[in-house]
PDB file of C-alpha atoms in Angstrom:
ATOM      1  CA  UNK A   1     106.638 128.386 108.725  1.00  0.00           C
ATOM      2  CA  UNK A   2     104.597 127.197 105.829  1.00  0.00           C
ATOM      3  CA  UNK A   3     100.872 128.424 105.908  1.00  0.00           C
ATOM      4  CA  UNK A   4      98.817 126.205 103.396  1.00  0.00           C
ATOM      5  CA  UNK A   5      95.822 124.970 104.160  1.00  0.00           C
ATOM      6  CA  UNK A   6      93.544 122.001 102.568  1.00  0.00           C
ATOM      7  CA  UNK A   7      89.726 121.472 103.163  1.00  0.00           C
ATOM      8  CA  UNK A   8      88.487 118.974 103.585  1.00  0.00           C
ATOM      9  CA  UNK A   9      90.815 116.645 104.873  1.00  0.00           C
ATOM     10  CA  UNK A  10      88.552 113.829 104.289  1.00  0.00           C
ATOM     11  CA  UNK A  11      86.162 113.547 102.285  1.00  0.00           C
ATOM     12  CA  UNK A  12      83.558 110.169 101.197  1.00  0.00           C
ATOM     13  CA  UNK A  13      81.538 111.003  98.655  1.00  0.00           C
ATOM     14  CA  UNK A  14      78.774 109.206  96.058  1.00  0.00           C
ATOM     15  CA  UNK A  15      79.170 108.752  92.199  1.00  0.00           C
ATOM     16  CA  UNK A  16      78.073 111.680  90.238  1.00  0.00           C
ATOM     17  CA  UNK A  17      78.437 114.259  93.187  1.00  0.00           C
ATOM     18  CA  UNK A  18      79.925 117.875  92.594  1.00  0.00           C
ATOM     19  CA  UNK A  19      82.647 118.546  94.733  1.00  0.00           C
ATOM     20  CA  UNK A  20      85.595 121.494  95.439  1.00  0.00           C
ATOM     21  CA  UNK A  21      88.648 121.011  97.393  1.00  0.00           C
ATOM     22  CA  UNK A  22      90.053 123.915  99.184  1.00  0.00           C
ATOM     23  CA  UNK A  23      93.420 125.294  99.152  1.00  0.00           C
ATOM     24  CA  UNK A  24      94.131 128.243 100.658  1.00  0.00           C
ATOM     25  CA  UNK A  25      97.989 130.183 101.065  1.00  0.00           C
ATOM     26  CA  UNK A  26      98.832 133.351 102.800  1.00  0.00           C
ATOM     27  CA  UNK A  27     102.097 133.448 102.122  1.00  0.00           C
ATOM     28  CA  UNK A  28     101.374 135.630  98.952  1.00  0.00           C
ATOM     29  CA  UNK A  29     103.031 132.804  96.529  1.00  0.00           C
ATOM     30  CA  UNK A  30     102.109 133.893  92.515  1.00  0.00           C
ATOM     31  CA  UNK A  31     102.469 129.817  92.066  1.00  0.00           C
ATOM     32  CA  UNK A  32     100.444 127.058  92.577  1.00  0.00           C
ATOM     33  CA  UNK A  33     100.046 123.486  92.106  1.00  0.00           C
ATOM     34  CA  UNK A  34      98.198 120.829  92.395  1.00  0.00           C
ATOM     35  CA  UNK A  35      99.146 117.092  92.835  1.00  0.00           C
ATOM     36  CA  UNK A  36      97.720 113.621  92.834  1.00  0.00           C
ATOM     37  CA  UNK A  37      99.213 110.581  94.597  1.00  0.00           C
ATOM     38  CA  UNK A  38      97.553 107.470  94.603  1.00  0.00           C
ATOM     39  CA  UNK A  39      98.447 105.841  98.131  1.00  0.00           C
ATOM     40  CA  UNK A  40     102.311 104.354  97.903  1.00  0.00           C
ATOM     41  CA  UNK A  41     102.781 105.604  94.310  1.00  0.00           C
ATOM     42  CA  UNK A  42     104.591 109.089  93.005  1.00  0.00           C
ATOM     43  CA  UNK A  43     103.336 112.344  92.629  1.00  0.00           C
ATOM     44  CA  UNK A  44     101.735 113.709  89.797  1.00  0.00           C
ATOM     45  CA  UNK A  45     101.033 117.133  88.554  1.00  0.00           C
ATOM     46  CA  UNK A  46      97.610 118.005  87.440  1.00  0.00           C
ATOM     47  CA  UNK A  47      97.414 121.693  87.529  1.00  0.00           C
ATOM     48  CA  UNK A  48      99.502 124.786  88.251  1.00  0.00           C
ATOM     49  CA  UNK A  49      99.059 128.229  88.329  1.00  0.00           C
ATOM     50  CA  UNK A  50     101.688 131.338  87.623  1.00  0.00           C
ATOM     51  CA  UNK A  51      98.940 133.769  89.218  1.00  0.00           C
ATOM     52  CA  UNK A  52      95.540 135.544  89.526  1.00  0.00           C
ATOM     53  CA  UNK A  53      93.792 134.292  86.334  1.00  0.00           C
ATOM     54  CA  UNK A  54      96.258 131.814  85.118  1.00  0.00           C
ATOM     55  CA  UNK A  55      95.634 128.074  85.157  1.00  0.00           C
ATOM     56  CA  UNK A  56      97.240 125.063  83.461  1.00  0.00           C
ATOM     57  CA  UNK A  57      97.004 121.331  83.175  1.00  0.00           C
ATOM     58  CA  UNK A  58     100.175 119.071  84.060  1.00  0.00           C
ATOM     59  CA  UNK A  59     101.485 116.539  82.852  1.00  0.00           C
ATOM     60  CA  UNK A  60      98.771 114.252  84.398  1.00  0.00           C
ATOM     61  CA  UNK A  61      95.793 113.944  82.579  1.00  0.00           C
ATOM     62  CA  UNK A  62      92.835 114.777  84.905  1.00  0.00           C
ATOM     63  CA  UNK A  63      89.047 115.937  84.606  1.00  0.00           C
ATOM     64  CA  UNK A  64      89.072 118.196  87.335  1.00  0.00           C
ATOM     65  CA  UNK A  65      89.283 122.050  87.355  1.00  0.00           C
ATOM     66  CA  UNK A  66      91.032 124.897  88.995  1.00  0.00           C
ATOM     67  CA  UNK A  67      90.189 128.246  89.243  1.00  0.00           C
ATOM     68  CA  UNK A  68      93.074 131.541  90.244  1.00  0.00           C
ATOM     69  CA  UNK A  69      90.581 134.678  91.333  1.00  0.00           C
ATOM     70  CA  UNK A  70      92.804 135.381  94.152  1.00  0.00           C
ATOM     71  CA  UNK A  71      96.451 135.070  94.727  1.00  0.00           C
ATOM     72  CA  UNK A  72      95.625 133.149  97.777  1.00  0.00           C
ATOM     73  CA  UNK A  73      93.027 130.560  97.007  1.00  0.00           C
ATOM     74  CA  UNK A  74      93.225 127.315  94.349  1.00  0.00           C
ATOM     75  CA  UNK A  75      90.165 125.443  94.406  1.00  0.00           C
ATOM     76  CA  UNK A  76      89.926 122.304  92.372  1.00  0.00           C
ATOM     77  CA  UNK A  77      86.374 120.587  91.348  1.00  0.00           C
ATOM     78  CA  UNK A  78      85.533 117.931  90.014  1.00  0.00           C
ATOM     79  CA  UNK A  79      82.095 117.925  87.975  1.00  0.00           C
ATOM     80  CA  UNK A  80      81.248 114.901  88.603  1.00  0.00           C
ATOM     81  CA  UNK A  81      82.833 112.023  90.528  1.00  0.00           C
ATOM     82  CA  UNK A  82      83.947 108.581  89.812  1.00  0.00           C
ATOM     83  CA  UNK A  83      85.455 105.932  91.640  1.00  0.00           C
ATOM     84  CA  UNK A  84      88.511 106.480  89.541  1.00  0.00           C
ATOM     85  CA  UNK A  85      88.698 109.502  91.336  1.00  0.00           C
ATOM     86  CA  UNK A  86      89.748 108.021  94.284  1.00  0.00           C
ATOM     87  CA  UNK A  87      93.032 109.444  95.644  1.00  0.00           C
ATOM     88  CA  UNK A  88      94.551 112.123  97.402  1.00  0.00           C
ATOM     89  CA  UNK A  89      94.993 115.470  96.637  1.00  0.00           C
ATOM     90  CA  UNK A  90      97.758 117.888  97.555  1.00  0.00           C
ATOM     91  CA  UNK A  91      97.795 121.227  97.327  1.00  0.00           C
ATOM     92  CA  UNK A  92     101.350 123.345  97.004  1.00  0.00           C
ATOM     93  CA  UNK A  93     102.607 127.223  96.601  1.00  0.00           C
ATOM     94  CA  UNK A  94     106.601 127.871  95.818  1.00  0.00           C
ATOM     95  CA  UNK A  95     108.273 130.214  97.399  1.00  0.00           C
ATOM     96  CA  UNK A  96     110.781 133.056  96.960  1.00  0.00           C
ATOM     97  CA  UNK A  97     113.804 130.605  96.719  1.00  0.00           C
ATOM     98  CA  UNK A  98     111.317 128.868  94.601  1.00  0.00           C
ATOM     99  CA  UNK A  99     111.227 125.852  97.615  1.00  0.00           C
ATOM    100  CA  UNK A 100     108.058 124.006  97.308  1.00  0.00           C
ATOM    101  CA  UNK A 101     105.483 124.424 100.527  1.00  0.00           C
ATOM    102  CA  UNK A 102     102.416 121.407 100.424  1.00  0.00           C
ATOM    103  CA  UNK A 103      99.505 121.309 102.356  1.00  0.00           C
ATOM    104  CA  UNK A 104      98.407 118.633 104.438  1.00  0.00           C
ATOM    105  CA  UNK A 105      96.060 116.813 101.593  1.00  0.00           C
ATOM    106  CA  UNK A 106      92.882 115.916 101.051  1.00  0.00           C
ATOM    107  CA  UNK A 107      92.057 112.062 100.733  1.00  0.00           C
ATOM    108  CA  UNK A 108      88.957 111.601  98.300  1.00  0.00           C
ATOM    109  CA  UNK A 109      87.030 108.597  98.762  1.00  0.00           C
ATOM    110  CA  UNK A 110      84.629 107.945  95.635  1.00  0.00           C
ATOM    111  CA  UNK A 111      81.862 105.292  96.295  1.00  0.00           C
TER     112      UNK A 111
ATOM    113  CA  UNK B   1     114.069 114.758  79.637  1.00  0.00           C
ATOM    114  CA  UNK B   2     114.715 115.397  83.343  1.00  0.00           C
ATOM    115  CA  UNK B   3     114.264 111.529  85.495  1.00  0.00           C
ATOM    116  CA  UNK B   4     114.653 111.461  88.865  1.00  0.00           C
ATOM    117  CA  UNK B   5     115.677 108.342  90.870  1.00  0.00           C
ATOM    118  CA  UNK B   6     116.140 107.164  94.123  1.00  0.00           C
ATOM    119  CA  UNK B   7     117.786 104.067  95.945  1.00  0.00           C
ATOM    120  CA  UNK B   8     117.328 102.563  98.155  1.00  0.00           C
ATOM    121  CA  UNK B   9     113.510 102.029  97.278  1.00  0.00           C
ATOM    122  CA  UNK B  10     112.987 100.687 101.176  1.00  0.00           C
ATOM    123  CA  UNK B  11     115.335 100.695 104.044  1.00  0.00           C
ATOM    124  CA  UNK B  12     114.819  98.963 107.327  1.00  0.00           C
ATOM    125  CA  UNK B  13     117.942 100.017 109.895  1.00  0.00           C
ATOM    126  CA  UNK B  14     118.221  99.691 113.824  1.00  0.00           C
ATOM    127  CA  UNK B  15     117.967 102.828 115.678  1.00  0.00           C
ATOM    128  CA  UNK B  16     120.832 104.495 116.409  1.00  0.00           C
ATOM    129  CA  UNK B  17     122.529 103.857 112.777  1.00  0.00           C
ATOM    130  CA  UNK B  18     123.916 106.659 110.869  1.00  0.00           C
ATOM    131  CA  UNK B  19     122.053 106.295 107.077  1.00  0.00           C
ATOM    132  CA  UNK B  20     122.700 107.950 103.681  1.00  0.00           C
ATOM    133  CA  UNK B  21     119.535 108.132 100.708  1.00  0.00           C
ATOM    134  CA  UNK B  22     120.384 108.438  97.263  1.00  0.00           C
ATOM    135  CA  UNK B  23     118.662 110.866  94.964  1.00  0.00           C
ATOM    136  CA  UNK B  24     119.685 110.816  91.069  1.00  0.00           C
ATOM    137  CA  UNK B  25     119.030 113.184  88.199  1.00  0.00           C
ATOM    138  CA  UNK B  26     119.630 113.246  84.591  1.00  0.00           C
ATOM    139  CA  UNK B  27     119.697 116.906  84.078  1.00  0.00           C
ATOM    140  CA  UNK B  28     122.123 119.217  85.699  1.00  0.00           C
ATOM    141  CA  UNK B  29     120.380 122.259  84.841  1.00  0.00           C
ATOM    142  CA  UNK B  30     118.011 122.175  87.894  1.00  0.00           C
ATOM    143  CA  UNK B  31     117.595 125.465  89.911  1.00  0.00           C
ATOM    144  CA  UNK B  32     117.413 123.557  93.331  1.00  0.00           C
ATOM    145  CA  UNK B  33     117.205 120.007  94.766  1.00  0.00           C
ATOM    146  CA  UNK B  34     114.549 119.517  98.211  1.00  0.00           C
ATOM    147  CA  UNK B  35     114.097 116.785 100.396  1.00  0.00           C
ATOM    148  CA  UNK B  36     110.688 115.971 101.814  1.00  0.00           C
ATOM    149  CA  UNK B  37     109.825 113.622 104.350  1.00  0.00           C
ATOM    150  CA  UNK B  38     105.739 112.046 103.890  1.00  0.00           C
ATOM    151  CA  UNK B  39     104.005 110.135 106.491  1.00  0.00           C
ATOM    152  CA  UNK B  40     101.344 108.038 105.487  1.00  0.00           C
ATOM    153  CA  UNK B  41      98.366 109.359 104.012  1.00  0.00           C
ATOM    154  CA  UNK B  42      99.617 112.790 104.832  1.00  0.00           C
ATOM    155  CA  UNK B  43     101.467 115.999 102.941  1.00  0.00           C
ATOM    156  CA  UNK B  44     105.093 116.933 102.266  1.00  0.00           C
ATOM    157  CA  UNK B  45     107.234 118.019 104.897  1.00  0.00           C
ATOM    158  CA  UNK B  46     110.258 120.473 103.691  1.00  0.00           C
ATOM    159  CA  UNK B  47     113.369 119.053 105.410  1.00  0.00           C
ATOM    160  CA  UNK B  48     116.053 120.847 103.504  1.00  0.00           C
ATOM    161  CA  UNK B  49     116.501 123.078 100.305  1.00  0.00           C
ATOM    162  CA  UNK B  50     119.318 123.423  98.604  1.00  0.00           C
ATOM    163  CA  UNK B  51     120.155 126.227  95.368  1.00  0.00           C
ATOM    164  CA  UNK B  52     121.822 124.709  92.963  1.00  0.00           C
ATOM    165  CA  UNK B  53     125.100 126.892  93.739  1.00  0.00           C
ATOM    166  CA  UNK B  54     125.151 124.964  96.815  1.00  0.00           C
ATOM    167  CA  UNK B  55     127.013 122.174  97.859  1.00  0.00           C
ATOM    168  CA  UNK B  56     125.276 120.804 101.238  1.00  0.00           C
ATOM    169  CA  UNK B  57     122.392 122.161 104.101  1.00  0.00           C
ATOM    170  CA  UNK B  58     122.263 121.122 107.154  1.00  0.00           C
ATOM    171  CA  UNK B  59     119.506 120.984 109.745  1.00  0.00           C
ATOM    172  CA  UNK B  60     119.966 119.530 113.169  1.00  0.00           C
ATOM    173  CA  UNK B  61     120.556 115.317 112.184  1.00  0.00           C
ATOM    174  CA  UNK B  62     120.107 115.821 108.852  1.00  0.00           C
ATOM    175  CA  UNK B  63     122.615 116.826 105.854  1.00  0.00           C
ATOM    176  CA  UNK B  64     121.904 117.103 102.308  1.00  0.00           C
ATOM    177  CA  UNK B  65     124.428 117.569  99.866  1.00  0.00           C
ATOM    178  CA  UNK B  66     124.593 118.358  96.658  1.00  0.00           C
ATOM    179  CA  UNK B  67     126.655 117.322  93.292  1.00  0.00           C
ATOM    180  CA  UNK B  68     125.263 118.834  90.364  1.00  0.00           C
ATOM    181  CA  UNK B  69     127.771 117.861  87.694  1.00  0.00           C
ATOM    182  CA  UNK B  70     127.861 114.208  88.560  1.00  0.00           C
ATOM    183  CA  UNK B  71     123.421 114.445  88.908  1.00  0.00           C
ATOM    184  CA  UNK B  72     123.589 113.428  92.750  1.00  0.00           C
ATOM    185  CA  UNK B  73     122.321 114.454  96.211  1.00  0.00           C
ATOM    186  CA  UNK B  74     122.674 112.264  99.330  1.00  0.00           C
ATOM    187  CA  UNK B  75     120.411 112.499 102.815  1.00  0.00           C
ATOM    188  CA  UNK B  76     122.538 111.917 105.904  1.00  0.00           C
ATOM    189  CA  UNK B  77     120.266 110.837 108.783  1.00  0.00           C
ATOM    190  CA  UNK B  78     122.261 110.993 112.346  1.00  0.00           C
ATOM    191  CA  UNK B  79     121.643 108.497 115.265  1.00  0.00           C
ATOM    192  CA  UNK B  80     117.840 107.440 113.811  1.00  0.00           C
ATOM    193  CA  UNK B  81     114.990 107.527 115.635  1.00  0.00           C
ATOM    194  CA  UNK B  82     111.644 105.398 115.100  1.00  0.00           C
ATOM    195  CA  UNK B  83     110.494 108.556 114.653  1.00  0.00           C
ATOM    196  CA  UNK B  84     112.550 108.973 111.216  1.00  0.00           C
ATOM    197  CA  UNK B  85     110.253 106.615 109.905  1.00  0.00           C
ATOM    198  CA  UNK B  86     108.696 107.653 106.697  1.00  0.00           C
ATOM    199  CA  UNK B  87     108.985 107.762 103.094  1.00  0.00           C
ATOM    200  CA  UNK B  88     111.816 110.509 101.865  1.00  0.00           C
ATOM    201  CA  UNK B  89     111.447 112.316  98.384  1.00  0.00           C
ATOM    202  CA  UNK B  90     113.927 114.185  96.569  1.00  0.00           C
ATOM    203  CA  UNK B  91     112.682 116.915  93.918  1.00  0.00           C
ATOM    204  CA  UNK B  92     114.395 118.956  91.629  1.00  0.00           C
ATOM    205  CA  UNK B  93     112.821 121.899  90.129  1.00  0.00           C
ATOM    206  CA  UNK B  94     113.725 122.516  86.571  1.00  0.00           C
ATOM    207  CA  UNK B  95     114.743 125.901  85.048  1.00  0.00           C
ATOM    208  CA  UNK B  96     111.140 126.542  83.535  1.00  0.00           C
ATOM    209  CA  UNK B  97     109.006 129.393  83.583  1.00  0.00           C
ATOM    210  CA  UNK B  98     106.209 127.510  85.663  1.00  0.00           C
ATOM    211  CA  UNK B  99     109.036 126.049  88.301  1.00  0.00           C
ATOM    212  CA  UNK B 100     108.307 122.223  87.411  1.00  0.00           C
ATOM    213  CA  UNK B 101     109.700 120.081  89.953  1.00  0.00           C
ATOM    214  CA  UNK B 102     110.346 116.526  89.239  1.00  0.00           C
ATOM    215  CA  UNK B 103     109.983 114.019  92.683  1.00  0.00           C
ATOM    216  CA  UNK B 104     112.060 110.970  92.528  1.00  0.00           C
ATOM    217  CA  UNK B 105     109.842 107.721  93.679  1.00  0.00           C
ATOM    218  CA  UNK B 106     110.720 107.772  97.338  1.00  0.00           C
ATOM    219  CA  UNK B 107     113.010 105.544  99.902  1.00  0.00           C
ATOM    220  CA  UNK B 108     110.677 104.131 102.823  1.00  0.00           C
ATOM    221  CA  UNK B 109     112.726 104.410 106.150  1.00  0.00           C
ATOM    222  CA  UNK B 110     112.254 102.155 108.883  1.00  0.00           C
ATOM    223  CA  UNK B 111     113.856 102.774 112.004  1.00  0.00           C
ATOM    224  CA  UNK B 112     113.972  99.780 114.108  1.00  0.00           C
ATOM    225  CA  UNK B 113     113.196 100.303 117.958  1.00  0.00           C
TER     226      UNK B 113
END
Protein backbone atom coordinates (compact mmCIF):
# COMPACT_ATOMS: atom_id res chain seq x y z
CA UNK A 1 0.00 0.00 0.00
CA UNK A 2 1.43 3.24 -1.20
CA UNK A 3 1.29 6.11 1.48
CA UNK A 4 1.87 9.52 -0.39
CA UNK A 5 0.03 12.22 0.25
CA UNK A 6 -0.59 15.71 -1.76
CA UNK A 7 -2.08 18.98 -0.25
CA UNK A 8 -3.95 20.65 -1.54
CA UNK A 9 -5.79 18.82 -3.94
CA UNK A 10 -7.18 21.86 -5.43
CA UNK A 11 -6.10 24.80 -5.39
CA UNK A 12 -7.41 28.49 -7.38
CA UNK A 13 -5.24 30.98 -6.81
CA UNK A 14 -4.51 34.92 -8.06
CA UNK A 15 -1.44 36.17 -10.13
CA UNK A 16 1.50 37.01 -8.06
CA UNK A 17 0.43 34.80 -4.98
CA UNK A 18 3.07 32.65 -2.97
CA UNK A 19 2.14 29.25 -2.79
CA UNK A 20 3.62 25.53 -1.45
CA UNK A 21 2.31 22.25 -2.42
CA UNK A 22 2.57 19.48 -0.01
CA UNK A 23 3.94 16.13 -0.40
CA UNK A 24 4.33 14.06 2.25
CA UNK A 25 5.71 9.95 2.25
CA UNK A 26 6.05 7.61 5.11
CA UNK A 27 7.28 4.98 3.47
CA UNK A 28 10.92 6.17 4.30
CA UNK A 29 11.80 6.47 0.33
CA UNK A 30 15.54 8.48 0.03
CA UNK A 31 13.89 9.55 -3.59
CA UNK A 32 11.66 11.95 -4.71
CA UNK A 33 10.14 13.54 -7.59
CA UNK A 34 8.18 15.84 -8.79
CA UNK A 35 6.07 15.95 -12.04
CA UNK A 36 4.01 18.23 -14.20
CA UNK A 37 1.25 17.16 -16.61
CA UNK A 38 -0.67 19.53 -18.37
CA UNK A 39 -4.29 17.90 -18.68
CA UNK A 40 -4.14 15.04 -21.68
CA UNK A 41 -0.40 15.62 -22.31
CA UNK A 42 2.82 13.49 -20.82
CA UNK A 43 4.58 13.77 -17.80
CA UNK A 44 7.35 15.84 -17.11
CA UNK A 45 10.02 15.91 -14.54
CA UNK A 46 10.76 19.07 -12.76
CA UNK A 47 12.55 18.11 -9.67
CA UNK A 48 13.93 15.09 -7.82
CA UNK A 49 15.56 14.43 -4.83
CA UNK A 50 18.24 11.47 -3.78
CA UNK A 51 17.64 12.55 0.03
CA UNK A 52 17.66 14.88 3.09
CA UNK A 53 19.36 18.00 1.59
CA UNK A 54 19.56 17.03 -1.97
CA UNK A 55 17.49 18.68 -4.69
CA UNK A 56 17.66 18.81 -8.49
CA UNK A 57 15.93 20.23 -11.50
CA UNK A 58 14.62 17.79 -14.38
CA UNK A 59 14.57 17.85 -17.47
CA UNK A 60 11.59 20.32 -17.49
CA UNK A 61 12.40 23.72 -17.14
CA UNK A 62 10.32 25.18 -14.24
CA UNK A 63 10.46 28.26 -11.74
CA UNK A 64 9.35 26.54 -8.85
CA UNK A 65 11.36 25.20 -5.84
CA UNK A 66 11.78 22.20 -3.68
CA UNK A 67 13.14 21.85 -0.52
CA UNK A 68 14.54 17.96 1.25
CA UNK A 69 14.78 18.80 5.31
CA UNK A 70 13.20 15.57 6.00
CA UNK A 71 13.24 12.25 4.36
CA UNK A 72 9.54 12.39 4.39
CA UNK A 73 8.37 15.73 3.16
CA UNK A 74 8.96 17.53 -0.59
CA UNK A 75 7.37 20.74 -0.72
CA UNK A 76 7.41 22.66 -3.94
CA UNK A 77 6.72 26.67 -4.15
CA UNK A 78 6.31 28.70 -6.44
CA UNK A 79 7.37 32.49 -5.72
CA UNK A 80 5.12 33.89 -7.53
CA UNK A 81 2.33 32.63 -9.78
CA UNK A 82 1.36 32.94 -13.33
CA UNK A 83 -1.25 31.72 -15.41
CA UNK A 84 1.36 29.67 -17.15
CA UNK A 85 1.45 27.93 -14.10
CA UNK A 86 -1.58 26.33 -14.59
CA UNK A 87 -1.37 22.51 -14.36
CA UNK A 88 -1.17 19.72 -12.19
CA UNK A 89 1.27 18.63 -10.00
CA UNK A 90 2.27 15.14 -8.92
CA UNK A 91 4.19 14.20 -6.34
CA UNK A 92 6.22 10.58 -6.34
CA UNK A 93 8.79 8.48 -3.94
CA UNK A 94 10.52 5.08 -5.50
CA UNK A 95 10.72 2.32 -3.74
CA UNK A 96 13.02 -0.55 -2.74
CA UNK A 97 12.53 -2.38 -6.15
CA UNK A 98 12.94 1.12 -7.28
CA UNK A 99 8.85 0.95 -8.47
CA UNK A 100 7.56 4.39 -8.67
CA UNK A 101 4.60 5.30 -5.92
CA UNK A 102 2.56 8.92 -7.02
CA UNK A 103 0.34 10.77 -5.04
CA UNK A 104 -2.98 11.74 -5.88
CA UNK A 105 -1.98 15.41 -7.43
CA UNK A 106 -2.58 18.67 -6.95
CA UNK A 107 -4.46 20.66 -9.81
CA UNK A 108 -3.24 24.44 -9.77
CA UNK A 109 -5.54 26.84 -11.14
CA UNK A 110 -3.71 30.33 -11.84
CA UNK A 111 -6.14 33.29 -12.48
CA UNK B 1 18.70 8.58 -25.76
CA UNK B 2 16.05 6.41 -24.07
CA UNK B 3 12.18 7.14 -26.13
CA UNK B 4 9.40 5.54 -25.02
CA UNK B 5 6.30 4.81 -27.19
CA UNK B 6 3.06 3.52 -27.06
CA UNK B 7 0.25 2.31 -29.56
CA UNK B 8 -2.46 2.32 -29.69
CA UNK B 9 -2.71 6.16 -28.77
CA UNK B 10 -6.76 5.53 -28.07
CA UNK B 11 -8.72 2.39 -27.98
CA UNK B 12 -12.45 2.11 -27.84
CA UNK B 13 -13.47 -1.92 -27.36
CA UNK B 14 -16.87 -3.55 -26.20
CA UNK B 15 -16.86 -4.97 -22.83
CA UNK B 16 -16.07 -8.25 -22.47
CA UNK B 17 -13.05 -8.17 -25.17
CA UNK B 18 -9.75 -9.49 -24.29
CA UNK B 19 -7.11 -6.32 -25.26
CA UNK B 20 -3.30 -6.09 -25.56
CA UNK B 21 -1.31 -2.24 -25.18
CA UNK B 22 1.89 -1.77 -26.68
CA UNK B 23 4.74 -0.11 -24.87
CA UNK B 24 8.16 0.49 -26.90
CA UNK B 25 11.66 1.45 -25.84
CA UNK B 26 14.82 2.27 -27.49
CA UNK B 27 17.15 1.32 -24.78
CA UNK B 28 17.44 -2.11 -23.36
CA UNK B 29 19.40 -1.16 -20.48
CA UNK B 30 16.36 -0.21 -18.28
CA UNK B 31 16.29 -1.59 -14.66
CA UNK B 32 12.41 -2.16 -14.76
CA UNK B 33 9.34 -1.47 -16.95
CA UNK B 34 5.71 -0.31 -14.80
CA UNK B 35 2.39 0.07 -15.93
CA UNK B 36 0.14 2.76 -14.51
CA UNK B 37 -3.35 3.26 -15.02
CA UNK B 38 -4.54 7.48 -14.65
CA UNK B 39 -8.03 8.58 -14.39
CA UNK B 40 -8.77 11.92 -15.29
CA UNK B 41 -7.41 14.69 -13.49
CA UNK B 42 -6.09 12.26 -10.96
CA UNK B 43 -2.51 10.41 -9.95
CA UNK B 44 -0.79 7.21 -11.08
CA UNK B 45 -2.03 4.01 -10.11
CA UNK B 46 0.81 1.09 -9.96
CA UNK B 47 -0.77 -1.87 -11.80
CA UNK B 48 2.25 -4.03 -12.31
CA UNK B 49 6.16 -3.87 -11.98
CA UNK B 50 8.29 -5.79 -13.62
CA UNK B 51 12.59 -6.13 -13.02
CA UNK B 52 14.14 -6.23 -15.93
CA UNK B 53 15.22 -10.05 -15.33
CA UNK B 54 11.67 -10.68 -15.68
CA UNK B 55 9.71 -11.88 -18.34
CA UNK B 56 5.85 -11.24 -17.33
CA UNK B 57 3.61 -10.20 -13.83
CA UNK B 58 0.50 -10.93 -13.40
CA UNK B 59 -2.25 -9.46 -11.26
CA UNK B 60 -5.78 -10.73 -11.28
CA UNK B 61 -7.02 -9.62 -15.32
CA UNK B 62 -4.05 -8.11 -16.03
CA UNK B 63 -0.56 -9.47 -17.52
CA UNK B 64 2.42 -7.59 -18.39
CA UNK B 65 5.17 -9.01 -20.10
CA UNK B 66 8.29 -8.17 -20.81
CA UNK B 67 10.96 -8.39 -23.89
CA UNK B 68 13.93 -6.51 -23.21
CA UNK B 69 16.13 -7.41 -26.16
CA UNK B 70 13.54 -6.73 -28.80
CA UNK B 71 12.54 -3.04 -26.50
CA UNK B 72 8.83 -4.35 -25.87
CA UNK B 73 6.23 -4.85 -23.12
CA UNK B 74 2.56 -5.69 -23.80
CA UNK B 75 -0.66 -5.10 -21.23
CA UNK B 76 -3.14 -7.97 -21.42
CA UNK B 77 -6.53 -6.75 -20.14
CA UNK B 78 -9.06 -9.89 -19.49
CA UNK B 79 -12.90 -9.72 -20.07
CA UNK B 80 -12.94 -5.52 -19.80
CA UNK B 81 -14.96 -3.74 -17.74
CA UNK B 82 -16.23 0.03 -18.18
CA UNK B 83 -14.45 0.27 -15.31
CA UNK B 84 -10.97 -0.36 -17.25
CA UNK B 85 -11.52 2.86 -18.64
CA UNK B 86 -8.60 5.13 -18.38
CA UNK B 87 -5.47 6.21 -19.85
CA UNK B 88 -2.50 3.38 -19.39
CA UNK B 89 1.27 4.49 -19.15
CA UNK B 90 4.22 2.45 -19.46
CA UNK B 91 7.61 3.73 -17.76
CA UNK B 92 10.90 2.49 -17.79
CA UNK B 93 13.37 3.57 -15.32
CA UNK B 94 16.83 3.94 -16.63
CA UNK B 95 20.04 2.62 -14.96
CA UNK B 96 20.96 6.16 -13.45
CA UNK B 97 21.99 7.17 -10.19
CA UNK B 98 18.76 9.39 -9.64
CA UNK B 99 16.33 6.34 -11.02
CA UNK B 100 14.96 8.46 -14.13
CA UNK B 101 12.00 6.91 -15.46
CA UNK B 102 10.88 7.67 -18.89
CA UNK B 103 6.64 7.43 -19.38
CA UNK B 104 5.59 6.57 -22.82
CA UNK B 105 2.54 9.04 -23.99
CA UNK B 106 -0.33 6.87 -22.89
CA UNK B 107 -3.19 4.55 -24.68
CA UNK B 108 -6.80 5.91 -23.63
CA UNK B 109 -9.06 2.77 -23.00
CA UNK B 110 -12.59 2.82 -23.52
CA UNK B 111 -14.58 0.04 -22.50
CA UNK B 112 -17.86 0.03 -24.13
CA UNK B 113 -20.96 -0.90 -21.84
Amino acid sequence: EADIYQTPRYLVIGTGKKITLECSQTMGHDKMYWYQQDPGMELHLIHYSYGVNSTEKGDLSSESTVSRIRTEHFPLTLESARPSHTSQYLCASSGFFKEQYFGPGTRLTVT
Amino acid sequence: KQEVTQIPAALSVPEGENLVLNCSFTDSAIYNLQWFRQDPGKGLTSLLLIQSSQREQTSGRLNASLDKSSGRSTLYIAASQPGDSATYLCAVKLKTSYDKVIFGPGTSLSVIP
